[in-house]
Amino acid sequence: KGAATMLGCMLGLSFFIGLLCIVIWVAIVYVLKYASLASIVSAICAVILSFLFSKGISFPVFLIAALVIWAHRDNLQRLKDGTESKISF
């Protein structure tokens, strides 16, 4: 739903921020087992990190993150309802 594309864009725009977002995504999936939640949190973190560390890329990152969150709106409802499926390793 665009999360991998966003991470690819982040790696291109700011390799450091992209790596941080990947680490955040992996940590959330490892701990909570929800890929959709990890994608949403990573998108939000990308915006925050781009605001803190990079000048000039915050607005494009914000737009991409908004699209990722919008694409996950059904997942957000399932997370709220407690019916979202988890990843099993």
mmCIF file of N, CA, C and O in Angstrom:
data_model
loop_
_atom_site.group_PDB
_atom_site.id
_atom_site.type_symbol
_atom_site.label_atom_id
_atom_site.label_comp_id
_atom_site.label_asym_id
_atom_site.label_seq_id
_atom_site.Cartn_x
_atom_site.Cartn_y
_atom_site.Cartn_z
ATOM 1 N N LYS A 1 0.815 -1.198 0.000
ATOM 2 C CA LYS A 1 0.000 0.000 0.000
ATOM 3 C C LYS A 1 0.853 1.254 0.000
ATOM 4 O O LYS A 1 0.465 2.262 0.544
ATOM 5 N N GLY A 2 2.014 1.165 -0.583
ATOM 6 C CA GLY A 2 2.852 2.336 -0.737
ATOM 7 C C GLY A 2 3.965 2.475 0.285
ATOM 8 O O GLY A 2 4.813 3.349 0.148
ATOM 9 N N ALA A 3 3.972 1.639 1.317
ATOM 10 C CA ALA A 3 4.990 1.796 2.359
ATOM 11 C C ALA A 3 6.383 1.473 1.826
ATOM 12 O O ALA A 3 7.340 2.202 2.116
ATOM 13 N N ALA A 4 6.516 0.418 1.058
ATOM 14 C CA ALA A 4 7.820 0.067 0.497
ATOM 15 C C ALA A 4 8.283 1.130 -0.493
ATOM 16 O O ALA A 4 9.477 1.465 -0.540
ATOM 17 N N THR A 5 7.359 1.673 -1.264
ATOM 18 C CA THR A 5 7.698 2.747 -2.191
ATOM 19 C C THR A 5 8.161 3.975 -1.424
ATOM 20 O O THR A 5 9.136 4.634 -1.811
ATOM 21 N N MET A 6 7.484 4.280 -0.330
ATOM 22 C CA MET A 6 7.889 5.424 0.478
ATOM 23 C C MET A 6 9.288 5.205 1.045
ATOM 24 O O MET A 6 10.111 6.122 1.030
ATOM 25 N N LEU A 7 9.555 4.002 1.531
ATOM 26 C CA LEU A 7 10.882 3.737 2.074
ATOM 27 C C LEU A 7 11.942 3.838 0.984
ATOM 28 O O LEU A 7 13.044 4.344 1.225
ATOM 29 N N GLY A 8 11.630 3.385 -0.225
ATOM 30 C CA GLY A 8 12.557 3.538 -1.341
ATOM 31 C C GLY A 8 12.816 4.994 -1.662
ATOM 32 O O GLY A 8 13.961 5.393 -1.916
ATOM 33 N N CYS A 9 11.763 5.791 -1.650
ATOM 34 C CA CYS A 9 11.918 7.237 -1.876
ATOM 35 C C CYS A 9 12.750 7.866 -0.778
ATOM 36 O O CYS A 9 13.608 8.724 -1.041
ATOM 37 N N MET A 10 12.517 7.456 0.451
ATOM 38 C CA MET A 10 13.284 8.011 1.565
ATOM 39 C C MET A 10 14.759 7.660 1.434
ATOM 40 O O MET A 10 15.614 8.489 1.724
ATOM 41 N N LEU A 11 15.053 6.439 0.993
ATOM 42 C CA LEU A 11 16.456 6.060 0.803
ATOM 43 C C LEU A 11 17.102 6.940 -0.259
ATOM 44 O O LEU A 11 18.282 7.277 -0.162
ATOM 45 N N GLY A 12 16.323 7.312 -1.273
ATOM 46 C CA GLY A 12 16.844 8.187 -2.315
ATOM 47 C C GLY A 12 16.975 9.632 -1.873
ATOM 48 O O GLY A 12 17.942 10.312 -2.221
ATOM 49 N N LEU A 13 16.026 10.105 -1.103
ATOM 50 C CA LEU A 13 16.051 11.493 -0.637
ATOM 51 C C LEU A 13 17.051 11.698 0.493
ATOM 52 O O LEU A 13 17.779 12.691 0.513
ATOM 53 N N SER A 14 17.036 10.785 1.432
ATOM 54 C CA SER A 14 17.955 10.859 2.572
ATOM 55 C C SER A 14 18.216 9.437 3.037
ATOM 56 O O SER A 14 17.364 8.813 3.685
ATOM 57 N N PHE A 15 19.383 8.930 2.689
ATOM 58 C CA PHE A 15 19.712 7.541 3.015
ATOM 59 C C PHE A 15 19.631 7.294 4.518
ATOM 60 O O PHE A 15 19.107 6.268 4.956
ATOM 61 N N PHE A 16 20.104 8.236 5.315
ATOM 62 C CA PHE A 16 20.082 8.108 6.772
ATOM 63 C C PHE A 16 18.653 7.981 7.302
ATOM 64 O O PHE A 16 18.354 7.083 8.095
ATOM 65 N N ILE A 17 17.770 8.851 6.859
ATOM 66 C CA ILE A 17 16.375 8.801 7.313
ATOM 67 C C ILE A 17 15.708 7.522 6.816
ATOM 68 O O ILE A 17 14.939 6.891 7.538
ATOM 69 N N GLY A 18 15.997 7.124 5.590
ATOM 70 C CA GLY A 18 15.454 5.875 5.060
ATOM 71 C C GLY A 18 15.861 4.680 5.904
ATOM 72 O O GLY A 18 15.033 3.821 6.217
ATOM 73 N N LEU A 19 17.123 4.622 6.284
ATOM 74 C CA LEU A 19 17.585 3.526 7.144
ATOM 75 C C LEU A 19 16.908 3.552 8.505
ATOM 76 O O LEU A 19 16.524 2.505 9.035
ATOM 77 N N LEU A 20 16.758 4.733 9.069
ATOM 78 C CA LEU A 20 16.063 4.840 10.357
ATOM 79 C C LEU A 20 14.618 4.344 10.251
ATOM 80 O O LEU A 20 14.128 3.649 11.143
ATOM 81 N N CYS A 21 13.953 4.688 9.162
ATOM 82 C CA CYS A 21 12.569 4.241 8.965
ATOM 83 C C CYS A 21 12.487 2.729 8.814
ATOM 84 O O CYS A 21 11.553 2.094 9.322
ATOM 85 N N ILE A 22 13.460 2.135 8.136
ATOM 86 C CA ILE A 22 13.486 0.673 8.000
ATOM 87 C C ILE A 22 13.693 0.022 9.365
ATOM 88 O O ILE A 22 13.022 -0.955 9.702
ATOM 89 N N VAL A 23 14.597 0.576 10.161
ATOM 90 C CA VAL A 23 14.839 0.039 11.506
ATOM 91 C C VAL A 23 13.572 0.151 12.349
ATOM 92 O O VAL A 23 13.208 -0.790 13.067
ATOM 93 N N ILE A 24 12.889 1.266 12.262
ATOM 94 C CA ILE A 24 11.636 1.457 13.005
ATOM 95 C C ILE A 24 10.596 0.435 12.549
ATOM 96 O O ILE A 24 9.929 -0.198 13.376
ATOM 97 N N TRP A 25 10.464 0.233 11.232
ATOM 98 C CA TRP A 25 9.487 -0.715 10.701
ATOM 99 C C TRP A 25 9.781 -2.123 11.210
ATOM 100 O O TRP A 25 8.886 -2.814 11.687
ATOM 101 N N VAL A 26 11.037 -2.541 11.114
ATOM 102 C CA VAL A 26 11.425 -3.893 11.546
ATOM 103 C C VAL A 26 11.178 -4.067 13.044
ATOM 104 O O VAL A 26 10.661 -5.103 13.481
ATOM 105 N N ALA A 27 11.517 -3.062 13.846
ATOM 106 C CA ALA A 27 11.330 -3.156 15.297
ATOM 107 C C ALA A 27 9.853 -3.308 15.655
ATOM 108 O O ALA A 27 9.501 -4.136 16.497
ATOM 109 N N ILE A 28 8.996 -2.542 14.991
ATOM 110 C CA ILE A 28 7.563 -2.627 15.301
ATOM 111 C C ILE A 28 6.993 -3.967 14.873
ATOM 112 O O ILE A 28 6.213 -4.586 15.607
ATOM 113 N N VAL A 29 7.392 -4.442 13.702
ATOM 114 C CA VAL A 29 6.912 -5.754 13.246
ATOM 115 C C VAL A 29 7.412 -6.850 14.185
ATOM 116 O O VAL A 29 6.664 -7.768 14.531
ATOM 117 N N TYR A 30 8.649 -6.752 14.610
ATOM 118 C CA TYR A 30 9.215 -7.765 15.500
ATOM 119 C C TYR A 30 8.482 -7.802 16.841
ATOM 120 O O TYR A 30 8.169 -8.873 17.356
ATOM 121 N N VAL A 31 8.189 -6.630 17.388
ATOM 122 C CA VAL A 31 7.580 -6.559 18.719
ATOM 123 C C VAL A 31 6.071 -6.786 18.666
ATOM 124 O O VAL A 31 5.525 -7.584 19.430
ATOM 125 N N LEU A 32 5.379 -6.087 17.754
ATOM 126 C CA LEU A 32 3.912 -6.104 17.760
ATOM 127 C C LEU A 32 3.293 -7.031 16.722
ATOM 128 O O LEU A 32 2.107 -7.337 16.806
ATOM 129 N N LYS A 33 4.062 -7.410 15.694
ATOM 130 C CA LYS A 33 3.628 -8.334 14.637
ATOM 131 C C LYS A 33 2.585 -7.757 13.682
ATOM 132 O O LYS A 33 1.913 -8.483 12.979
ATOM 133 N N TYR A 34 2.434 -6.439 13.637
ATOM 134 C CA TYR A 34 1.489 -5.799 12.718
ATOM 135 C C TYR A 34 2.260 -5.022 11.650
ATOM 136 O O TYR A 34 2.837 -3.968 11.937
ATOM 137 N N ALA A 35 2.245 -5.514 10.415
ATOM 138 C CA ALA A 35 2.944 -4.826 9.327
ATOM 139 C C ALA A 35 2.273 -3.498 9.003
ATOM 140 O O ALA A 35 2.955 -2.514 8.702
ATOM 141 N N SER A 36 0.949 -3.467 9.060
ATOM 142 C CA SER A 36 0.242 -2.226 8.738
ATOM 143 C C SER A 36 0.560 -1.131 9.754
ATOM 144 O O SER A 36 0.795 0.021 9.383
ATOM 145 N N LEU A 37 0.593 -1.471 11.019
ATOM 146 C CA LEU A 37 0.934 -0.499 12.055
ATOM 147 C C LEU A 37 2.373 -0.020 11.882
ATOM 148 O O LEU A 37 2.658 1.173 12.013
ATOM 149 N N ALA A 38 3.261 -0.946 11.555
ATOM 150 C CA ALA A 38 4.662 -0.583 11.328
ATOM 151 C C ALA A 38 4.786 0.381 10.151
ATOM 152 O O ALA A 38 5.567 1.332 10.198
ATOM 153 N N SER A 39 4.010 0.157 9.104
ATOM 154 C CA SER A 39 4.042 1.041 7.937
ATOM 155 C C SER A 39 3.544 2.437 8.279
ATOM 156 O O SER A 39 4.136 3.436 7.864
ATOM 157 N N ILE A 40 2.477 2.514 9.042
ATOM 158 C CA ILE A 40 1.907 3.800 9.427
ATOM 159 C C ILE A 40 2.868 4.565 10.333
ATOM 160 O O ILE A 40 3.133 5.757 10.121
ATOM 161 N N VAL A 41 3.420 3.889 11.320
ATOM 162 C CA VAL A 41 4.349 4.540 12.248
ATOM 163 C C VAL A 41 5.615 4.971 11.511
ATOM 164 O O VAL A 41 6.138 6.066 11.748
ATOM 165 N N SER A 42 6.107 4.131 10.598
ATOM 166 C CA SER A 42 7.290 4.498 9.820
ATOM 167 C C SER A 42 7.033 5.733 8.965
ATOM 168 O O SER A 42 7.908 6.592 8.820
ATOM 169 N N ALA A 43 5.843 5.823 8.390
ATOM 170 C CA ALA A 43 5.499 6.997 7.581
ATOM 171 C C ALA A 43 5.478 8.255 8.438
ATOM 172 O O ALA A 43 6.000 9.299 8.034
ATOM 173 N N ILE A 44 4.897 8.158 9.610
ATOM 174 C CA ILE A 44 4.859 9.306 10.518
ATOM 175 C C ILE A 44 6.272 9.680 10.964
ATOM 176 O O ILE A 44 6.634 10.860 10.997
ATOM 177 N N CYS A 45 7.079 8.677 11.280
ATOM 178 C CA CYS A 45 8.459 8.930 11.694
ATOM 179 C C CYS A 45 9.266 9.550 10.555
ATOM 180 O O CYS A 45 10.138 10.392 10.805
ATOM 181 N N ALA A 46 8.988 9.154 9.327
ATOM 182 C CA ALA A 46 9.695 9.739 8.184
ATOM 183 C C ALA A 46 9.451 11.240 8.117
ATOM 184 O O ALA A 46 10.370 12.015 7.846
ATOM 185 N N VAL A 47 8.221 11.646 8.358
ATOM 186 C CA VAL A 47 7.897 13.077 8.352
ATOM 187 C C VAL A 47 8.641 13.798 9.474
ATOM 188 O O VAL A 47 9.273 14.838 9.257
ATOM 189 N N ILE A 48 8.586 13.233 10.659
ATOM 190 C CA ILE A 48 9.242 13.858 11.813
ATOM 191 C C ILE A 48 10.753 13.925 11.598
ATOM 192 O O ILE A 48 11.375 14.969 11.816
ATOM 193 N N LEU A 49 11.333 12.819 11.151
ATOM 194 C CA LEU A 49 12.783 12.783 10.933
ATOM 195 C C LEU A 49 13.217 13.723 9.813
ATOM 196 O O LEU A 49 14.258 14.370 9.911
ATOM 197 N N SER A 50 12.413 13.807 8.755
ATOM 198 C CA SER A 50 12.778 14.715 7.659
ATOM 199 C C SER A 50 12.682 16.175 8.108
ATOM 200 O O SER A 50 13.469 17.012 7.674
ATOM 201 N N PHE A 51 11.740 16.454 8.984
ATOM 202 C CA PHE A 51 11.633 17.809 9.534
ATOM 203 C C PHE A 51 12.848 18.141 10.408
ATOM 204 O O PHE A 51 13.376 19.240 10.364
ATOM 205 N N LEU A 52 13.287 17.139 11.193
ATOM 206 C CA LEU A 52 14.392 17.371 12.116
ATOM 207 C C LEU A 52 15.766 17.401 11.435
ATOM 208 O O LEU A 52 16.621 18.188 11.813
ATOM 209 N N PHE A 53 15.968 16.524 10.442
ATOM 210 C CA PHE A 53 17.316 16.337 9.912
ATOM 211 C C PHE A 53 17.547 16.857 8.499
ATOM 212 O O PHE A 53 18.689 16.986 8.087
ATOM 213 N N SER A 54 16.506 17.091 7.731
ATOM 214 C CA SER A 54 16.710 17.481 6.332
ATOM 215 C C SER A 54 15.919 18.733 6.007
ATOM 216 O O SER A 54 14.742 18.831 6.318
ATOM 217 N N LYS A 55 16.572 19.621 5.356
ATOM 218 C CA LYS A 55 15.889 20.834 4.932
ATOM 219 C C LYS A 55 15.403 20.650 3.500
ATOM 220 O O LYS A 55 16.115 20.177 2.643
ATOM 221 N N GLY A 56 14.159 21.003 3.254
ATOM 222 C CA GLY A 56 13.648 20.997 1.896
ATOM 223 C C GLY A 56 12.930 19.753 1.438
ATOM 224 O O GLY A 56 12.332 19.757 0.376
ATOM 225 N N ILE A 57 12.978 18.658 2.205
ATOM 226 C CA ILE A 57 12.250 17.467 1.758
ATOM 227 C C ILE A 57 11.046 17.156 2.637
ATOM 228 O O ILE A 57 10.341 16.193 2.398
ATOM 229 N N SER A 58 10.788 17.980 3.623
ATOM 230 C CA SER A 58 9.693 17.687 4.553
ATOM 231 C C SER A 58 8.330 17.660 3.881
ATOM 232 O O SER A 58 7.526 16.781 4.164
ATOM 233 N N PHE A 59 8.048 18.593 2.977
ATOM 234 C CA PHE A 59 6.720 18.629 2.364
ATOM 235 C C PHE A 59 6.471 17.433 1.449
ATOM 236 O O PHE A 59 5.417 16.798 1.554
ATOM 237 N N PRO A 60 7.408 17.062 0.559
ATOM 238 C CA PRO A 60 7.167 15.854 -0.253
ATOM 239 C C PRO A 60 7.017 14.595 0.601
ATOM 240 O O PRO A 60 6.180 13.748 0.316
ATOM 241 N N VAL A 61 7.804 14.497 1.663
ATOM 242 C CA VAL A 61 7.694 13.342 2.554
ATOM 243 C C VAL A 61 6.343 13.349 3.247
ATOM 244 O O VAL A 61 5.708 12.305 3.412
ATOM 245 N N PHE A 62 5.878 14.520 3.640
ATOM 246 C CA PHE A 62 4.550 14.634 4.252
ATOM 247 C C PHE A 62 3.465 14.145 3.304
ATOM 248 O O PHE A 62 2.561 13.404 3.705
ATOM 249 N N LEU A 63 3.549 14.529 2.040
ATOM 250 C CA LEU A 63 2.544 14.087 1.062
ATOM 251 C C LEU A 63 2.565 12.576 0.877
ATOM 252 O O LEU A 63 1.504 11.930 0.844
ATOM 253 N N ILE A 64 3.750 12.006 0.767
ATOM 254 C CA ILE A 64 3.857 10.555 0.599
ATOM 255 C C ILE A 64 3.327 9.847 1.842
ATOM 256 O O ILE A 64 2.589 8.865 1.747
ATOM 257 N N ALA A 65 3.682 10.344 3.012
ATOM 258 C CA ALA A 65 3.207 9.739 4.263
ATOM 259 C C ALA A 65 1.690 9.826 4.374
ATOM 260 O O ALA A 65 1.040 8.867 4.807
ATOM 261 N N ALA A 66 1.122 10.947 3.972
ATOM 262 C CA ALA A 66 -0.337 11.091 4.014
ATOM 263 C C ALA A 66 -0.999 10.063 3.104
ATOM 264 O O ALA A 66 -2.029 9.473 3.469
ATOM 265 N N LEU A 67 -0.413 9.818 1.940
ATOM 266 C CA LEU A 67 -0.959 8.803 1.034
ATOM 267 C C LEU A 67 -0.844 7.403 1.622
ATOM 268 O O LEU A 67 -1.772 6.593 1.488
ATOM 269 N N VAL A 68 0.266 7.112 2.273
ATOM 270 C CA VAL A 68 0.440 5.797 2.902
ATOM 271 C C VAL A 68 -0.601 5.609 4.004
ATOM 272 O O VAL A 68 -1.242 4.564 4.094
ATOM 273 N N ILE A 69 -0.789 6.616 4.828
ATOM 274 C CA ILE A 69 -1.773 6.517 5.910
ATOM 275 C C ILE A 69 -3.175 6.394 5.343
ATOM 276 O O ILE A 69 -3.982 5.583 5.820
ATOM 277 N N TRP A 70 -3.476 7.162 4.308
ATOM 278 C CA TRP A 70 -4.803 7.073 3.680
ATOM 279 C C TRP A 70 -5.027 5.675 3.093
ATOM 280 O O TRP A 70 -6.122 5.122 3.221
ATOM 281 N N ALA A 71 -4.004 5.097 2.495
ATOM 282 C CA ALA A 71 -4.132 3.757 1.916
ATOM 283 C C ALA A 71 -4.349 2.691 2.990
ATOM 284 O O ALA A 71 -4.909 1.629 2.712
ATOM 285 N N HIS A 72 -3.932 2.975 4.210
ATOM 286 C CA HIS A 72 -4.079 2.020 5.310
ATOM 287 C C HIS A 72 -5.302 2.299 6.184
ATOM 288 O O HIS A 72 -5.410 1.765 7.278
ATOM 289 N N ARG A 73 -6.234 3.099 5.693
ATOM 290 C CA ARG A 73 -7.386 3.459 6.533
ATOM 291 C C ARG A 73 -8.212 2.239 6.936
ATOM 292 O O ARG A 73 -8.712 2.176 8.066
ATOM 293 N N ASP A 74 -8.339 1.237 6.063
ATOM 294 C CA ASP A 74 -9.062 0.012 6.437
ATOM 295 C C ASP A 74 -8.299 -0.749 7.521
ATOM 296 O O ASP A 74 -8.908 -1.310 8.442
ATOM 297 N N ASN A 75 -6.971 -0.769 7.402
ATOM 298 C CA ASN A 75 -6.155 -1.426 8.415
ATOM 299 C C ASN A 75 -6.287 -0.723 9.759
ATOM 300 O O ASN A 75 -6.307 -1.377 10.806
ATOM 301 N N LEU A 76 -6.359 0.607 9.739
ATOM 302 C CA LEU A 76 -6.544 1.353 10.980
ATOM 303 C C LEU A 76 -7.847 0.959 11.675
ATOM 304 O O LEU A 76 -7.880 0.789 12.896
ATOM 305 N N GLN A 77 -8.891 0.793 10.899
ATOM 306 C CA GLN A 77 -10.180 0.381 11.476
ATOM 307 C C GLN A 77 -10.082 -1.026 12.058
ATOM 308 O O GLN A 77 -10.579 -1.290 13.150
ATOM 309 N N ARG A 78 -9.415 -1.939 11.331
ATOM 310 C CA ARG A 78 -9.250 -3.300 11.851
ATOM 311 C C ARG A 78 -8.369 -3.317 13.106
ATOM 312 O O ARG A 78 -8.623 -4.103 14.023
ATOM 313 N N LEU A 79 -7.344 -2.459 13.145
ATOM 314 C CA LEU A 79 -6.535 -2.355 14.364
ATOM 315 C C LEU A 79 -7.381 -1.870 15.529
ATOM 316 O O LEU A 79 -7.281 -2.391 16.642
ATOM 317 N N LYS A 80 -8.222 -0.896 15.271
ATOM 318 C CA LYS A 80 -9.107 -0.355 16.306
ATOM 319 C C LYS A 80 -10.084 -1.423 16.800
ATOM 320 O O LYS A 80 -10.348 -1.534 17.998
ATOM 321 N N ASP A 81 -10.602 -2.233 15.863
ATOM 322 C CA ASP A 81 -11.558 -3.284 16.203
ATOM 323 C C ASP A 81 -10.900 -4.531 16.769
ATOM 324 O O ASP A 81 -11.584 -5.420 17.284
ATOM 325 N N GLY A 82 -9.573 -4.622 16.647
ATOM 326 C CA GLY A 82 -8.860 -5.792 17.138
ATOM 327 C C GLY A 82 -8.927 -6.974 16.191
ATOM 328 O O GLY A 82 -8.703 -8.105 16.617
ATOM 329 N N THR A 83 -9.220 -6.737 14.914
ATOM 330 C CA THR A 83 -9.359 -7.831 13.945
ATOM 331 C C THR A 83 -8.232 -7.844 12.905
ATOM 332 O O THR A 83 -8.286 -8.659 11.990
ATOM 333 N N GLU A 84 -7.257 -6.988 13.037
ATOM 334 C CA GLU A 84 -6.137 -6.947 12.077
ATOM 335 C C GLU A 84 -5.284 -8.205 12.256
ATOM 336 O O GLU A 84 -4.999 -8.626 13.368
ATOM 337 N N SER A 85 -4.886 -8.806 11.141
ATOM 338 C CA SER A 85 -4.083 -10.019 11.212
ATOM 339 C C SER A 85 -2.634 -9.678 11.524
ATOM 340 O O SER A 85 -2.122 -8.633 11.131
ATOM 341 N N LYS A 86 -1.996 -10.593 12.237
ATOM 342 C CA LYS A 86 -0.608 -10.409 12.619
ATOM 343 C C LYS A 86 0.285 -11.232 11.697
ATOM 344 O O LYS A 86 -0.158 -12.202 11.090
ATOM 345 N N ILE A 87 1.551 -10.831 11.644
ATOM 346 C CA ILE A 87 2.548 -11.578 10.902
ATOM 347 C C ILE A 87 3.058 -12.688 11.809
ATOM 348 O O ILE A 87 3.326 -12.456 12.997
ATOM 349 N N SER A 88 3.169 -13.885 11.278
ATOM 350 C CA SER A 88 3.758 -14.976 12.062
ATOM 351 C C SER A 88 5.095 -15.350 11.443
ATOM 352 O O SER A 88 5.226 -15.388 10.212
ATOM 353 N N PHE A 89 6.068 -15.573 12.279
ATOM 354 C CA PHE A 89 7.408 -15.922 11.805
ATOM 355 C C PHE A 89 7.634 -17.409 11.920
ATOM 356 O O PHE A 89 7.239 -18.058 12.785
#
